[in-house]
């Protein structure tokens, strides 16, 4: 285990906007890791890059000195000034041995994520590993470790509540909407085509019978979202001309003040008097307070959703102890497997060596004596030798595994 190393740059110590300078695009990944692997003689390595972290996981006997880390980062040829690279070197978290394993398990279980309980991190780690495995950068040790990361994360997500309650405003908004009695084939007006409404639109894509209309200040952006929803797109400036009515109004813009006053709202209603649903995810709100006071609406707005999200976040943090227990159990299971695998790798040549000895004995050392035996005697001899061969292969390997597993890690180090 002592050869497992991690160099991590995360949201905890590096500004998110600065992490982007350390992200390696897929097109450059193979060439840059090949150069790093060969120049520093690193047997196994894989790279993880997300919006919240950049980590290098490798297996090797290198000591994580400041000099080694500086050389490591320098070999990757990041397009940043030397003085900026020095700043990154002061922000790196380094892990070795059991600390590295514990960190990787916590990361894969999303205990170290910006949003605790976010399952996407496991998928990101798996994709990162698979890319490097397919490129030939990983080997036996990292394969076993990756299997354990996946197993542990699945157990944490299954047996704790760390990811059960939604904490994104978008998912909470959609859940609130589902609780209301919706009309069949609802007419949905979407104002704004930013990330929030794009994410909310993904939930609606399952409802192919809804009729969507998208308004946005920039028509091209409106068209991009409208294409996903099979909808019509219009510039926001023309919303006052819209006369098709609606059942659900979703709005999230970056406007500094409300954009839907009571006059515009009445225009959008076009004479309809039934109770409407409004999802207002803008900060500050896009819907003027007069609209809320003077009209029958189900109003879902961001501040109330944020309060629910904060409560759910706290409930997730309450699950950390249970998740940590699962991690520790998996570490205890994993260590004997690693030790056994070391024996298997170290002794994989034993069977061939024994076969060579057998062949040399029969065909060289005792060739004349064997030739002098009767066919019956030679058959018995072959049976005895084959039996002994199997035992000489199996018994030492079993004994070596038992000795290694029973030997504390500290004694072997």
Coordinates of C-alpha atoms in Angstrom, one line a residue:
X1 CA 0.0 0.0 0.0
X2 CA 2.9 2.4 0.7
X3 CA 3.4 2.9 -3.1
X4 CA -0.1 4.3 -3.6
X5 CA 0.2 8.1 -4.1
X6 CA -2.3 10.9 -4.8
X7 CA -1.6 14.6 -5.8
X8 CA -4.9 16.5 -5.4
X9 CA -6.0 20.0 -6.3
X10 CA -9.5 20.6 -5.0
X11 CA -12.1 23.2 -4.4
X12 CA -11.1 23.2 -0.7
X13 CA -7.7 24.9 -1.4
X14 CA -7.9 26.2 -5.1
X15 CA -10.4 28.7 -6.5
X16 CA -12.7 26.9 -8.9
X17 CA -11.8 29.4 -11.7
X18 CA -8.1 28.5 -11.2
X19 CA -8.7 24.7 -11.3
X20 CA -9.5 25.0 -15.0
X21 CA -5.9 25.7 -15.8
X22 CA -5.0 22.2 -14.5
X23 CA -7.6 20.3 -16.5
X24 CA -6.2 18.2 -19.3
X25 CA -8.4 17.8 -22.3
X26 CA -9.0 14.2 -23.6
X27 CA -7.1 15.0 -26.8
X28 CA -3.9 15.8 -24.9
X29 CA -4.2 13.3 -22.1
X30 CA -2.5 10.3 -23.6
X31 CA 0.6 12.2 -24.9
X32 CA 1.1 14.1 -21.7
X33 CA 0.7 11.1 -19.4
X34 CA 3.0 9.0 -21.6
X35 CA 5.7 11.6 -21.3
X36 CA 5.2 11.9 -17.5
X37 CA 5.1 8.1 -17.0
X38 CA 8.2 7.4 -18.9
X39 CA 10.3 10.3 -17.7
X40 CA 9.6 9.7 -14.0
X41 CA 9.4 5.9 -14.3
X42 CA 5.8 5.6 -12.9
X43 CA 4.4 2.1 -13.3
X44 CA 0.7 3.0 -13.1
X45 CA -1.2 6.3 -13.2
X46 CA -4.6 7.8 -13.9
X47 CA -5.9 11.3 -14.0
X48 CA -9.2 12.7 -12.6
X49 CA -10.4 16.1 -13.8
X50 CA -13.8 17.7 -12.8
X51 CA -15.0 21.2 -12.2
X52 CA -14.2 20.7 -8.5
X53 CA -11.0 18.8 -8.5
X54 CA -7.9 17.7 -10.5
X55 CA -6.1 14.6 -9.1
X56 CA -3.3 12.4 -10.2
X57 CA -3.4 8.9 -8.8
X58 CA -0.3 6.7 -9.3
X59 CA 1.5 3.7 -8.0
X60 CA 5.2 3.9 -7.5
X61 CA 8.1 4.1 -5.0
X62 CA 8.6 7.8 -5.4
X63 CA 8.7 10.0 -2.3
X64 CA 6.3 13.0 -2.5
X65 CA 9.0 15.6 -1.8
X66 CA 8.5 19.2 -2.8
X67 CA 11.1 18.7 -5.5
X68 CA 9.4 15.6 -6.9
X69 CA 6.0 17.3 -7.0
X70 CA 7.5 20.3 -8.8
X71 CA 9.2 18.0 -11.4
X72 CA 5.9 16.0 -11.7
X73 CA 3.9 19.1 -12.5
X74 CA 6.6 20.6 -14.7
X75 CA 6.6 17.4 -16.9
X76 CA 2.8 17.9 -17.6
X77 CA 3.5 21.2 -19.5
X78 CA 0.6 23.3 -18.1
X79 CA 0.1 26.5 -20.0
X80 CA 0.5 28.7 -16.9
X81 CA 3.4 31.1 -16.0
X82 CA 6.0 29.7 -13.7
X83 CA 5.0 31.9 -10.8
X84 CA 1.4 30.7 -11.1
X85 CA 2.6 27.1 -11.1
X86 CA 4.5 27.7 -7.9
X87 CA 1.2 28.9 -6.3
X88 CA -0.4 25.6 -7.3
X89 CA 2.4 23.7 -5.7
X90 CA 1.5 25.4 -2.5
X91 CA -2.1 24.4 -2.8
X92 CA -1.6 20.7 -3.5
X93 CA -2.8 18.0 -1.1
X94 CA -0.6 14.9 -1.1
X95 CA -1.5 11.5 0.1
X96 CA 0.5 8.3 0.5
X97 CA -0.3 4.7 1.4
X98 CA -3.3 4.2 3.7
X99 CA -4.0 8.0 3.7
X100 CA -4.2 7.9 -0.1
X101 CA -6.6 4.9 -0.1
X102 CA -8.8 6.5 2.5
X103 CA -8.9 9.8 0.5
X104 CA -9.9 8.0 -2.7
X105 CA -12.6 6.1 -1.0
X106 CA -14.0 9.3 0.6
X107 CA -13.8 11.1 -2.7
X108 CA -15.6 8.3 -4.7
X109 CA -18.4 8.2 -2.0
X110 CA -18.7 12.0 -2.5
X111 CA -17.8 12.7 1.2
X112 CA -15.2 15.2 -0.1
X113 CA -17.4 16.7 -2.9
X114 CA -18.5 20.4 -3.0
X115 CA -22.0 18.9 -2.7
X116 CA -21.9 15.9 -0.3
X117 CA -23.8 12.9 -1.6
X118 CA -23.5 13.9 -5.3
X119 CA -23.4 10.5 -7.1
X120 CA -21.9 12.0 -10.3
X121 CA -18.4 11.9 -8.8
X122 CA -18.3 8.1 -8.9
X123 CA -19.2 8.1 -12.6
X124 CA -16.5 10.8 -13.2
X125 CA -13.9 8.7 -11.4
X126 CA -14.9 5.6 -13.4
X127 CA -14.7 7.4 -16.7
X128 CA -11.3 8.9 -15.8
X129 CA -9.9 5.5 -14.9
X130 CA -11.4 3.7 -18.0
X131 CA -9.7 6.3 -20.3
X132 CA -6.3 5.7 -18.7
X133 CA -6.8 1.9 -18.6
X134 CA -7.7 1.8 -22.3
X135 CA -4.5 3.9 -23.0
X136 CA -2.4 1.3 -21.0
X137 CA -1.5 3.6 -18.1
X138 CA -2.9 1.5 -15.3
X139 CA -2.1 -2.0 -14.1
X140 CA -3.0 -4.7 -11.6
X141 CA -2.9 -2.6 -8.5
X142 CA -5.0 0.3 -9.7
X143 CA -7.5 -2.2 -11.2
X144 CA -8.0 -3.8 -7.8
X145 CA -8.2 -0.4 -6.1
X146 CA -10.8 0.9 -8.6
X147 CA -12.9 -2.2 -8.1
X148 CA -12.9 -1.4 -4.3
X149 CA -13.8 2.2 -4.9
X150 CA -16.8 1.2 -6.9
X151 CA -17.9 -1.4 -4.4
X152 CA -17.6 1.0 -1.5
X153 CA -19.4 3.9 -3.1
X154 CA -22.3 1.6 -4.1
X155 CA -22.6 0.4 -0.6
X156 CA -22.6 4.0 0.8
X157 CA -25.2 5.1 -1.6
X158 CA -27.3 2.0 -0.9
X159 CA -27.1 1.7 2.9
X160 CA -27.0 5.4 3.9
X161 CA -29.2 8.3 3.2
X162 CA -26.3 10.5 2.0
X163 CA -27.8 11.0 -1.5
X164 CA -31.5 10.4 -0.9
X165 CA -32.9 13.9 -0.4
X166 CA -32.5 16.3 -3.3
X167 CA -30.5 19.4 -2.6
X168 CA -30.5 21.2 -6.0
X169 CA -33.0 23.9 -6.4
X170 CA -33.9 22.5 -9.9
X171 CA -34.7 19.0 -8.7
X172 CA -36.7 20.4 -5.7
X173 CA -38.7 22.7 -8.1
X174 CA -39.6 19.8 -10.3
X175 CA -40.6 17.7 -7.3
X176 CA -42.8 20.5 -6.1
X177 CA -44.4 20.7 -9.5
X178 CA -45.1 17.0 -9.6
X179 CA -47.0 17.3 -6.3
X180 CA -49.5 19.7 -8.0
X181 CA -52.4 18.5 -10.1
X182 CA -51.3 19.3 -13.7
X183 CA -53.6 19.6 -16.6
X184 CA -53.2 17.1 -19.4
X185 CA -50.7 18.2 -22.1
X186 CA -49.7 21.4 -20.3
X187 CA -48.7 24.6 -22.1
X188 CA -45.3 25.6 -20.7
X189 CA -43.8 29.1 -21.2
X190 CA -40.0 29.2 -20.3
X191 CA -38.3 32.6 -19.9
X192 CA -34.6 32.5 -19.9
X193 CA -32.3 29.8 -21.4
X194 CA -29.5 29.7 -18.9
X195 CA -28.1 26.7 -17.1
X196 CA -30.9 26.6 -14.5
X197 CA -33.6 26.4 -17.0
X198 CA -31.6 24.0 -19.2
X199 CA -31.3 21.7 -16.2
X200 CA -35.0 22.0 -15.4
X201 CA -35.8 21.3 -19.1
X202 CA -34.1 17.9 -18.8
X203 CA -36.8 16.8 -16.3
X204 CA -39.5 18.0 -18.8
X205 CA -38.0 16.1 -21.7
X206 CA -39.7 13.0 -20.4
X207 CA -43.1 14.7 -20.9
X208 CA -43.3 14.7 -24.7
X209 CA -46.9 15.8 -24.7
X210 CA -46.3 19.2 -23.2
X211 CA -46.2 22.2 -25.5
X212 CA -43.2 24.5 -24.8
X213 CA -42.4 28.0 -25.8
X214 CA -39.0 29.6 -25.0
X215 CA -38.3 33.3 -24.6
X216 CA -34.8 34.7 -24.1
X217 CA -33.0 38.0 -24.6
X218 CA -30.7 36.3 -27.1
X219 CA -32.7 34.5 -29.7
X220 CA -29.9 32.0 -30.6
X221 CA -29.7 30.8 -27.1
X222 CA -33.5 30.4 -27.0
X223 CA -33.4 28.4 -30.1
X224 CA -30.8 26.0 -28.6
X225 CA -33.0 25.2 -25.6
X226 CA -36.1 25.1 -27.8
X227 CA -34.5 22.5 -30.0
X228 CA -34.0 20.2 -27.0
X229 CA -37.7 20.6 -26.1
X230 CA -39.1 20.5 -29.6
X231 CA -40.4 24.0 -28.9
X232 CA -40.9 27.4 -30.4
X233 CA -38.4 30.2 -29.6
X234 CA -38.8 33.9 -29.5
X235 CA -36.8 37.0 -28.3
X236 CA -37.8 38.2 -24.8
X237 CA -38.7 41.6 -26.2
X238 CA -41.7 40.1 -28.1
X239 CA -43.2 38.3 -25.0
X240 CA -45.9 41.0 -24.8
X241 CA -47.2 39.8 -28.2
X242 CA -47.7 36.2 -27.1
X243 CA -51.4 35.3 -27.0
X244 CA -51.4 31.5 -26.7
X245 CA -51.9 31.4 -22.9
X246 CA -50.1 29.0 -20.6
X247 CA -50.6 26.5 -17.7
X248 CA -47.0 26.7 -16.3
X249 CA -44.7 29.6 -16.4
X250 CA -41.0 28.9 -15.7
X251 CA -38.6 31.9 -15.4
X252 CA -35.0 32.4 -14.5
X253 CA -33.1 35.4 -15.9
X254 CA -30.3 37.5 -14.6
X255 CA -32.4 40.7 -14.6
X256 CA -31.7 43.1 -11.7
X257 CA -35.4 43.6 -11.1
X258 CA -38.6 41.8 -11.8
X259 CA -39.5 41.4 -15.5
X260 CA -43.1 40.2 -15.3
X261 CA -45.4 42.9 -13.8
X262 CA -49.1 42.6 -13.5
X263 CA -49.8 44.2 -16.8
X264 CA -47.6 41.9 -18.7
X265 CA -48.9 38.9 -16.7
X266 CA -52.5 39.8 -17.7
X267 CA -51.4 39.9 -21.3
X268 CA -49.9 36.5 -21.0
X269 CA -53.1 35.1 -19.5
X270 CA -55.0 36.4 -22.6
X271 CA -58.3 36.3 -20.6
X272 CA -57.8 32.9 -18.9
X273 CA -58.9 32.8 -15.2
X274 CA -57.9 29.4 -14.0
X275 CA -55.1 28.9 -11.4
X276 CA -51.7 28.9 -13.0
X277 CA -48.3 27.5 -11.8
X278 CA -45.3 29.8 -11.7
X279 CA -41.8 28.5 -11.0
X280 CA -39.5 31.5 -10.4
X281 CA -35.9 30.5 -9.9
X282 CA -34.4 33.9 -10.4
X283 CA -32.5 35.9 -7.8
X284 CA -33.9 38.5 -7.4
X285 CA -37.3 37.1 -8.4
X286 CA -38.5 37.7 -12.0
X287 CA -42.2 37.9 -10.9
X288 CA -43.4 41.2 -9.4
X289 CA -45.1 40.9 -6.0
X290 CA -48.3 42.5 -7.4
X291 CA -48.7 39.4 -9.7
X292 CA -48.6 37.1 -6.7
X293 CA -51.0 39.2 -4.7
X294 CA -53.6 39.8 -7.4
X295 CA -53.8 36.4 -9.2
X296 CA -54.7 32.8 -8.4
X297 CA -51.3 31.0 -8.7
X298 CA -49.3 28.2 -7.3
X299 CA -46.0 30.1 -6.7
X300 CA -42.8 28.1 -6.4
X301 CA -39.8 30.4 -5.8
X302 CA -36.2 30.0 -5.1
X303 CA -35.9 31.1 -1.4
X304 CA -38.3 28.5 -0.1
X305 CA -36.6 25.8 -2.2
X306 CA -33.2 26.9 -0.8
X307 CA -34.5 26.4 2.7
X308 CA -35.5 22.9 1.9
X309 CA -32.1 22.3 0.2
X310 CA -30.3 23.5 3.3
X311 CA -32.3 21.1 5.5
X312 CA -31.6 18.2 3.2
X313 CA -27.9 19.1 3.1
X314 CA -27.8 18.9 6.9
X315 CA -29.5 15.5 6.8
X316 CA -26.8 14.3 4.4
X317 CA -24.0 15.5 6.7
X318 CA -25.7 13.5 9.5
X319 CA -25.0 10.4 7.4
X320 CA -21.2 10.9 7.3
X321 CA -20.5 8.6 10.3
X322 CA -22.4 5.8 8.7
X323 CA -20.6 6.3 5.4
X324 CA -17.2 6.4 7.2
X325 CA -18.0 3.1 8.9
X326 CA -18.6 1.5 5.5
X327 CA -15.3 2.9 4.2
X328 CA -13.4 1.5 7.1
X329 CA -15.0 -1.9 6.7
X330 CA -14.0 -2.0 3.0
X331 CA -10.4 -1.0 3.9
X332 CA -10.2 -3.9 6.2
X333 CA -11.5 -6.3 3.5
X334 CA -9.2 -4.8 0.9
X335 CA -5.9 -5.1 2.6
X336 CA -5.8 -9.0 2.7
X337 CA -6.8 -9.1 -1.0
X338 CA -3.9 -6.8 -1.9
X339 CA -1.5 -9.0 0.0
X340 CA -2.8 -12.2 -1.6
X341 CA -2.5 -10.6 -5.0
X342 CA 1.1 -9.7 -4.3
X343 CA 1.8 -13.4 -3.6
X344 CA 0.0 -14.5 -6.8
X345 CA 2.0 -12.0 -8.9
X346 CA 5.3 -12.9 -7.2
X347 CA 4.8 -16.6 -7.6
X348 CA 3.2 -16.7 -11.0
X349 CA 6.4 -18.1 -12.5
X350 CA 6.6 -21.0 -10.0
X351 CA 4.5 -23.5 -12.0
X352 CA 6.6 -23.0 -15.2
X353 CA 9.8 -23.4 -13.2
X354 CA 8.6 -26.7 -11.6
X355 CA 7.6 -28.0 -15.1
X356 CA 11.1 -27.1 -16.3
X357 CA 12.7 -29.0 -13.4
X358 CA 10.4 -32.0 -14.1
X359 CA 11.3 -32.1 -17.8
X360 CA 15.0 -31.7 -17.1
X361 CA 14.9 -34.5 -14.6
X362 CA 13.1 -36.9 -16.8
X363 CA 14.8 -36.1 -20.1
X364 CA 18.4 -35.3 -18.9
X365 CA 19.4 -36.3 -15.4
X366 CA 17.5 -39.6 -15.1
X367 CA 17.0 -40.2 -18.8
X368 CA 18.7 -43.6 -18.9
X369 CA 17.0 -44.9 -15.8
X370 CA 13.6 -43.8 -17.0
X371 CA 14.2 -45.5 -20.4
X372 CA 15.1 -48.8 -18.6
X373 CA 11.7 -48.9 -16.8
X374 CA 8.9 -51.1 -18.0
X375 CA 5.9 -49.2 -19.5
X376 CA 3.9 -50.0 -16.4
X377 CA 6.6 -48.6 -14.1
X378 CA 7.0 -45.5 -16.2
X379 CA 3.2 -44.9 -16.0
X380 CA 3.3 -45.1 -12.2
X381 CA 6.3 -42.8 -12.1
X382 CA 4.5 -40.3 -14.3
X383 CA 1.5 -40.3 -11.9
X384 CA 3.7 -39.8 -8.9
X385 CA 5.6 -37.0 -10.5
X386 CA 2.4 -35.3 -11.7
X387 CA 0.9 -35.5 -8.2
X388 CA 4.1 -34.1 -6.6
X389 CA 4.1 -31.3 -9.2
X390 CA 0.6 -30.2 -8.3
X391 CA 1.4 -30.2 -4.6
X392 CA 4.7 -28.4 -5.0
X393 CA 2.8 -25.7 -6.9
X394 CA -0.2 -25.4 -4.6
X395 CA 1.3 -25.8 -1.1
X396 CA 4.0 -23.1 -1.2
X397 CA 1.5 -20.6 -2.7
X398 CA -1.1 -21.3 0.0
X399 CA 1.5 -21.1 2.8
X400 CA 3.0 -17.9 1.4
X401 CA -0.5 -16.3 1.3
X402 CA -1.2 -17.3 4.8
X403 CA 2.1 -15.9 6.1
X404 CA 1.7 -12.7 4.2
X405 CA -1.9 -12.1 5.3
X406 CA -1.0 -12.8 8.9
X407 CA 2.0 -10.5 8.9
X408 CA 1.1 -6.9 9.9
X409 CA 1.7 -4.2 7.3
X410 CA 4.1 -2.4 9.6
X411 CA 6.4 -5.4 9.8
X412 CA 6.6 -5.7 6.0
X413 CA 7.4 -2.0 5.6

